[in-house]
Short mmCIF file of C-alpha atoms and ligand atoms in Angstrom, two decimals:
data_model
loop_
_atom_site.label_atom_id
_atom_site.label_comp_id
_atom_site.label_asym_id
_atom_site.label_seq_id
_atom_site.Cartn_x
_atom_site.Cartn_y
_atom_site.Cartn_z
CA UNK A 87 18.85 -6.00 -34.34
CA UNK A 88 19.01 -5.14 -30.63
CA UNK A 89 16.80 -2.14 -31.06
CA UNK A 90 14.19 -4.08 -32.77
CA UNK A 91 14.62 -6.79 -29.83
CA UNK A 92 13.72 -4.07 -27.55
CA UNK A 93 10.88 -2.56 -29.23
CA UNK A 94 9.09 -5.74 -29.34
CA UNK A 95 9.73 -6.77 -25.66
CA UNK A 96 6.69 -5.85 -23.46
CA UNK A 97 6.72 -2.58 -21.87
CA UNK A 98 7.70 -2.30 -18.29
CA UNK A 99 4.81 -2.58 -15.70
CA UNK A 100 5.24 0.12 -13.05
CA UNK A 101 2.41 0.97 -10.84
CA UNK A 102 2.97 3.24 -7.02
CA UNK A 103 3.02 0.45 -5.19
CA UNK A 104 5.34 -1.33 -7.26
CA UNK A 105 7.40 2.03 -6.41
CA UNK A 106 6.31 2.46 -3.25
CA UNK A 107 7.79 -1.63 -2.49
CA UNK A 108 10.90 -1.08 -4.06
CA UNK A 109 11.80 1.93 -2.33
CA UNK A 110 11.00 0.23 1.07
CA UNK A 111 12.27 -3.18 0.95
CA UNK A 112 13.62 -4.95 -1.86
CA UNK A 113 13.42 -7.81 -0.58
CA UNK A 114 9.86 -7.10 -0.60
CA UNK A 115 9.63 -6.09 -3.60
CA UNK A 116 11.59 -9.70 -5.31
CA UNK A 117 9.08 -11.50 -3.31
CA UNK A 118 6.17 -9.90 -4.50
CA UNK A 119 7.13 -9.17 -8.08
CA UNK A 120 9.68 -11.32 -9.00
CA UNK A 121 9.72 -14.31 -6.94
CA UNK A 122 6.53 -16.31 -8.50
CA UNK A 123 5.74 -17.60 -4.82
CA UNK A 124 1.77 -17.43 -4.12
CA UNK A 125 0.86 -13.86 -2.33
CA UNK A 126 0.05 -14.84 1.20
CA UNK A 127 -3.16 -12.83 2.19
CA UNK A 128 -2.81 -9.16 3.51
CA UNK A 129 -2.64 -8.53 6.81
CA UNK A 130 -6.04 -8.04 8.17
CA UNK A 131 -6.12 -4.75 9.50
CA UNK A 132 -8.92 -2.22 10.92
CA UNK A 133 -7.43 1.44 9.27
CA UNK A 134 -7.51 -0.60 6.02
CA UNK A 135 -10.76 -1.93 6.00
CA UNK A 136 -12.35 1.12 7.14
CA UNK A 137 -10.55 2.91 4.23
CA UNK A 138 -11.47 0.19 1.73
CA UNK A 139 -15.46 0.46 2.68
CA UNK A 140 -15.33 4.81 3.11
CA UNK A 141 -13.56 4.43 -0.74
CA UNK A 142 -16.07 2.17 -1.85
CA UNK A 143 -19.32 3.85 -0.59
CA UNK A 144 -18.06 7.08 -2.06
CA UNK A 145 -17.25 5.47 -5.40
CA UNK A 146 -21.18 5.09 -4.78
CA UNK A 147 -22.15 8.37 -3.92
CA UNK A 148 -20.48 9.75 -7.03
CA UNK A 149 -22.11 7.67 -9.33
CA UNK A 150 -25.78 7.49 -7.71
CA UNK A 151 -25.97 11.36 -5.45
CA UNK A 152 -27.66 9.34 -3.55
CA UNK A 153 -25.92 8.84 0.34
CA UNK A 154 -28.59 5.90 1.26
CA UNK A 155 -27.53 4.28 -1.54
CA UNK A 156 -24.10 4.38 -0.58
CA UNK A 157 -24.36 4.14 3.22
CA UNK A 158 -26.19 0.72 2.53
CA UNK A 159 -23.27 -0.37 0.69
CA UNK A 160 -20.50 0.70 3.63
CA UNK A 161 -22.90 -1.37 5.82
CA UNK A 162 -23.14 -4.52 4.03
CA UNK A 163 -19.48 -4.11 3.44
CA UNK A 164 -18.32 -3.64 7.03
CA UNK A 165 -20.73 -6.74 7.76
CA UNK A 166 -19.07 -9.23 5.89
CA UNK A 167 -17.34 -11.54 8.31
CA UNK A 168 -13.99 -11.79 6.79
CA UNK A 169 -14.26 -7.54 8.03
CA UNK A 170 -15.47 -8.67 11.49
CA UNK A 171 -12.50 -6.61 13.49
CA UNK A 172 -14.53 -3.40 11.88
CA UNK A 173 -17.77 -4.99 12.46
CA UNK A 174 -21.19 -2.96 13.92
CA UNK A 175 -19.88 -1.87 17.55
CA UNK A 176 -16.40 -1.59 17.43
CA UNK A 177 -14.72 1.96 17.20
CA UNK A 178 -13.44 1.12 13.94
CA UNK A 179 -16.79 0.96 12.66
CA UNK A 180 -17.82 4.11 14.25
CA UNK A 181 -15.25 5.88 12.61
CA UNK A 182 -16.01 4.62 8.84
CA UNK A 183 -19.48 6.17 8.87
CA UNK A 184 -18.02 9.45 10.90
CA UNK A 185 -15.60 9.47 7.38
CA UNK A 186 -18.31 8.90 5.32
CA UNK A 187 -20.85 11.60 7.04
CA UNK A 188 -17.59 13.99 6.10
CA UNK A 189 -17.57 12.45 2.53
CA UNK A 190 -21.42 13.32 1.59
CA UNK A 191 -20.46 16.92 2.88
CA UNK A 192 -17.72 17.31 0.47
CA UNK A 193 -19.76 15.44 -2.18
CA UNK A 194 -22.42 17.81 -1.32
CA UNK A 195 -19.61 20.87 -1.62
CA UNK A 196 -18.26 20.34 -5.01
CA UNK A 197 -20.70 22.14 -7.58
CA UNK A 198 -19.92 20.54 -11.25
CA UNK A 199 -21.48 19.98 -14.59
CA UNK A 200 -20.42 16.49 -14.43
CA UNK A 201 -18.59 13.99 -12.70
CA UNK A 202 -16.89 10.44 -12.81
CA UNK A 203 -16.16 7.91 -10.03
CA UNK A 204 -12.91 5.91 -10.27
CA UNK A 205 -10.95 5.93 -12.86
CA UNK A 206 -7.96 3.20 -13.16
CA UNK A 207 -6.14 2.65 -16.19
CA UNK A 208 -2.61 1.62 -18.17
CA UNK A 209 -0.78 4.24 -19.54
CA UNK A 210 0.97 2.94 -22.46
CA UNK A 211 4.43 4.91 -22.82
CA UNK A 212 6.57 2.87 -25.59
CA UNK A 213 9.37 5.60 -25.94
CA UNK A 214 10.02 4.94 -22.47
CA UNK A 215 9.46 1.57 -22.63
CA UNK A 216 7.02 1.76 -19.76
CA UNK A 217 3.38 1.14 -18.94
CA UNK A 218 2.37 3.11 -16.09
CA UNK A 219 -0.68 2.23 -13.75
CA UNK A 220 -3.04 4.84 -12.96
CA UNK A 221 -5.86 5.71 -10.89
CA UNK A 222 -8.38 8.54 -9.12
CA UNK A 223 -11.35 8.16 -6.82
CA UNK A 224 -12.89 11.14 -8.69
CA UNK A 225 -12.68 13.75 -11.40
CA UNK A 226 -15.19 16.77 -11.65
CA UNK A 227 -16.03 18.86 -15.02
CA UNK A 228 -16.56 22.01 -13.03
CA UNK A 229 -17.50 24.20 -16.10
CA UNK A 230 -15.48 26.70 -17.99
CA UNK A 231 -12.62 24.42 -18.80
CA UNK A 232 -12.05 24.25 -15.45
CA UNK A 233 -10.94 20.35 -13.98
CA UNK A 234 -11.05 18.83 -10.55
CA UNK A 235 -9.65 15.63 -9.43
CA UNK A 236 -10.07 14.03 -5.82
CA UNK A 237 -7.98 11.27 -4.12
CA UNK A 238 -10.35 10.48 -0.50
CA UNK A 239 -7.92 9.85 2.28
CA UNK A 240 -8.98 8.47 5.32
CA UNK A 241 -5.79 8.20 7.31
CA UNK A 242 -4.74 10.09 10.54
CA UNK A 243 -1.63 11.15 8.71
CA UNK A 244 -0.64 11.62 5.23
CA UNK A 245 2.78 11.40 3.58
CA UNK A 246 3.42 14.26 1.48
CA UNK A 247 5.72 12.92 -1.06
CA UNK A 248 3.30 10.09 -1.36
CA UNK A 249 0.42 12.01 -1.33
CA UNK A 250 2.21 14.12 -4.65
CA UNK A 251 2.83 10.84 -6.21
CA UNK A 252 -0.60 9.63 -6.25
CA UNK A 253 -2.09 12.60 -6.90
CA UNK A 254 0.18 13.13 -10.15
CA UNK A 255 -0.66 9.85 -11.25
CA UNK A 256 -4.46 10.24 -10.67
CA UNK A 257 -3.86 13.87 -12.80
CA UNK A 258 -2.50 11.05 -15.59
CA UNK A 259 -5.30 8.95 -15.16
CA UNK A 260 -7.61 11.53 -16.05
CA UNK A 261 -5.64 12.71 -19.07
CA UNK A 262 -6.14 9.06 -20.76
CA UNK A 263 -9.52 8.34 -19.82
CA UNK A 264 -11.03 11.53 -20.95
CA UNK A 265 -9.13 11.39 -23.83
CA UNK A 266 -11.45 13.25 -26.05
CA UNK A 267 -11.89 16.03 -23.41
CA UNK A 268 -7.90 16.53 -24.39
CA UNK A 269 -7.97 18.74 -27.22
CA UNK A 270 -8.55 22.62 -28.28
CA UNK A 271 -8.65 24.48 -24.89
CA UNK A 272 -9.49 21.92 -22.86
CA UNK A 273 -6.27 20.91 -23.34
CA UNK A 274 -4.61 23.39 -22.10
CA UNK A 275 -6.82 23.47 -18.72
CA UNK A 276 -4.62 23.49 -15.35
CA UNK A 277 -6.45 20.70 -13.57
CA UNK A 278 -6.83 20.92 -9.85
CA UNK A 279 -6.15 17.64 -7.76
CA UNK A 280 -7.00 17.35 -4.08
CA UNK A 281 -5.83 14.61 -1.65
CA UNK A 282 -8.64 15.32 0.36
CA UNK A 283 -8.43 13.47 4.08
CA UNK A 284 -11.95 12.98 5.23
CA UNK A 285 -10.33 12.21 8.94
CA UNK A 286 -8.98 15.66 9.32
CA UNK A 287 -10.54 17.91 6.94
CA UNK A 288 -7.23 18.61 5.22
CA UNK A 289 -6.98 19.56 1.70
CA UNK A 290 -3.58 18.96 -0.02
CA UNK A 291 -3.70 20.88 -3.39
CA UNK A 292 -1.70 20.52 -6.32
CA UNK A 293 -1.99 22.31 -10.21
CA UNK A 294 -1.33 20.54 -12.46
CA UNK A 295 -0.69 20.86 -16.56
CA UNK A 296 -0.41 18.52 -19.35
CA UNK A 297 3.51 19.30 -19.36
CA UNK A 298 3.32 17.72 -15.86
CA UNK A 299 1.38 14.90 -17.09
CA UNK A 300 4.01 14.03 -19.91
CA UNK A 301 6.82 14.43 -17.01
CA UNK A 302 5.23 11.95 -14.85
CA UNK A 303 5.21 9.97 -17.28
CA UNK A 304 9.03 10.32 -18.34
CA UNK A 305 9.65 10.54 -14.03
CA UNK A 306 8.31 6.33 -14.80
CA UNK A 307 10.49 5.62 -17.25
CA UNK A 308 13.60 6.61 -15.31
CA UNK A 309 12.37 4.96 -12.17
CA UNK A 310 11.34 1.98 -14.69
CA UNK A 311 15.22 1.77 -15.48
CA UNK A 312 16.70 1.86 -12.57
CA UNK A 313 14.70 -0.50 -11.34
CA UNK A 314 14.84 -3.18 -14.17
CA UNK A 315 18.83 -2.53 -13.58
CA UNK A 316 18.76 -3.98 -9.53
CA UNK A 317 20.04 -7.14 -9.09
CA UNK A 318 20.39 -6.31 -4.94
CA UNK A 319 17.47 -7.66 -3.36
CA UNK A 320 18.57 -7.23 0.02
CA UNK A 321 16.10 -7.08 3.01
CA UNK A 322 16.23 -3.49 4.57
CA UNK A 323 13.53 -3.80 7.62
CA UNK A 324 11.42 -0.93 9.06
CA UNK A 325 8.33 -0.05 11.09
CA UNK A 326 6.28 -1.12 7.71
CA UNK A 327 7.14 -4.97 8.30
CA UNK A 328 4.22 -5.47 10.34
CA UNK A 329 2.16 -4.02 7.73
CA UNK A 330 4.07 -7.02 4.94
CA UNK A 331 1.87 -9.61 3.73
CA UNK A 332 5.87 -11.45 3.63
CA UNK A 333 6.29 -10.97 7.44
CA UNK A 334 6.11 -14.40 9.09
CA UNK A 335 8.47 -15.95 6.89
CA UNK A 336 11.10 -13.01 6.89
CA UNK A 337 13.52 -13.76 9.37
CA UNK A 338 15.36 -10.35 8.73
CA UNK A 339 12.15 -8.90 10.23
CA UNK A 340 13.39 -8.94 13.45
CA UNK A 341 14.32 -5.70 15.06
CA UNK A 342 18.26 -6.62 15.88
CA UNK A 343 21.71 -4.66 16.39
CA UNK A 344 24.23 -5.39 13.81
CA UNK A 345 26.36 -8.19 15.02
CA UNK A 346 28.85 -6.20 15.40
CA UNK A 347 27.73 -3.96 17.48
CA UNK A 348 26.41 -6.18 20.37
CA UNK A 349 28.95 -5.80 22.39
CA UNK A 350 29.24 -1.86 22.78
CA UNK A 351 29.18 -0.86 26.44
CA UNK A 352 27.04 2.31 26.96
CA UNK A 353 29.12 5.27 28.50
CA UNK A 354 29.08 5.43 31.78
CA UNK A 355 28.55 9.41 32.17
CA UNK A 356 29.53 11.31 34.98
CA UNK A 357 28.66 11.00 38.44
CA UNK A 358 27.37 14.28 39.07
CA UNK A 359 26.07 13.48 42.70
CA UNK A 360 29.77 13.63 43.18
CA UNK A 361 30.45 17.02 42.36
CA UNK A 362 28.06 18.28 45.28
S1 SF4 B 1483 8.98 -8.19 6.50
FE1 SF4 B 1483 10.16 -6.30 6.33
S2 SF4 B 1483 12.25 -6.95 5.85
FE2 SF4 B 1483 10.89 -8.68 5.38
S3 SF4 B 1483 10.36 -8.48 3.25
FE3 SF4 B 1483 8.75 -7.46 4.38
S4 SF4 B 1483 9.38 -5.30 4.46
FE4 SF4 B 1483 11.21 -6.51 3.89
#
């Protein structure tokens, strides 16, 4: 009776940034996912709207090869007025079309028999009673069963373990969308995913198989678990807080000392003027 209870409950939800929140804060993540309160609106901030407009005008380029097409469409973008603080003639604006001069070069680099711009998709995994979100800025049919995906990154730095995340997700993504590209040999291809950082010319490269496919998928259905078992929602702040939409109402924001700890008296060290 229980098992059938469970197979008919909906499957789990889990996307990176629901990963990404828990991890961080779980505070954040109740108030975001579990609280029901209305999202207040992001943060506005310059980095992200330059990264929103570079992803979007080469979501363009892929499908149209044309980079008028999609420099028109980072302008009108970084026009609108709610994007003002990345507006023509700030630096921030000068440094989305520098990232997007970089993008039509590696457009211009990769050499396929066909291509697709973003793909974003559920990944329906009822054994693990799990749906897993999943997405990639671009995947390239290279020829000769061979497979390219590419996250665009347009930040100074990238996290690594982050960076392997997304990418193994976008490797998933590709998997269920091109579906019918799955079977006979083409299912055994090793795909090749690049976080490629348009800022800093950096590739990060991973190879990737089906097998490593099906684990990220069964990685989600652990992380699905342990997550669905929390009932600690405790605020843990860090340098991300002023990057949470939650911010002004999260008192625990506030860099402090632990109350305890207020009144330790630094050492006073030795005097060593005295020893001359
Ligand atoms: S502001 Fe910081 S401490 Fe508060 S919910 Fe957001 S991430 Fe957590």
């Amino acid at each position: 009776m229980l098992a059938m209870a469970m197979e008919d409950a909906p499957l789990f939800p889990l996307s990176f940034s629901k990963v990404a929140s828990f991890r961080r804060c779980r505070k954040q993540y109740w108030l975001e996912y579990l609280s029901g309160q209305e999202k207040p609106p992001d943060p506005m901030n310059p980095p992200g709207i330059v990264g929103k407009g570079v992803h979007l005008a080469m979501h363009n380029l892929c499908d149209s090869d044309d980079p008028e097409v999609a420099r028109d469409e980072l302008d009108r973008y970084l026009r609108m007025p709610a994007h003002d603080v990345a507006g023509p003639g700030t630096e921030w604006h000068d440094l989305a079309l520098r990232l997007f001069e970089a993008g039509v070069e590696a457009h211009d680099s990769i050499q396929g028999e066909d291509r697709w711009s973003e793909k974003d998709t559920w990944v329906p995994y009822p054994a693990g009673r799990v749906s897993v979100s999943a997405r990639i800025d671009r995947i390239d049919y290279l020829g000769d069963n061979r497979w390219q995906i590419v996250d665009w990154k347009t930040n100074r730095v990238d996290n690594d373990e982050a960076t392997d995340s997304q990418l193994d997700l976008g490797h998933l993504a590709m998997r269920v969308t091109l579906k019918h590209y799955g079977r006979g040999e083409k299912r055994e291809a090793v795909v090749r995913a690049i976080a490629w950082n348009l800022r800093t010319g950096q590739q990060r490269v991973r190879l990737l198989t089906r097998d490593d496919a099906v684990a990220t998928l069964k990685k989600y259905a652990a992380l699905a678990r342990r997550i669905q078992a929390n009932e600690d929602f405790t605020a843990t702040r860090g340098r991300y807080c002023g990057f949470c939409r939650w911010q002004p109402a999260c008192p625990e924001s506030e860099p402090t000392l632990p109350a305890d700890w207020e009144d330790v008296e630094p050492d006073e060290g030795e005097d060593e003027s005295a020893e001359e």
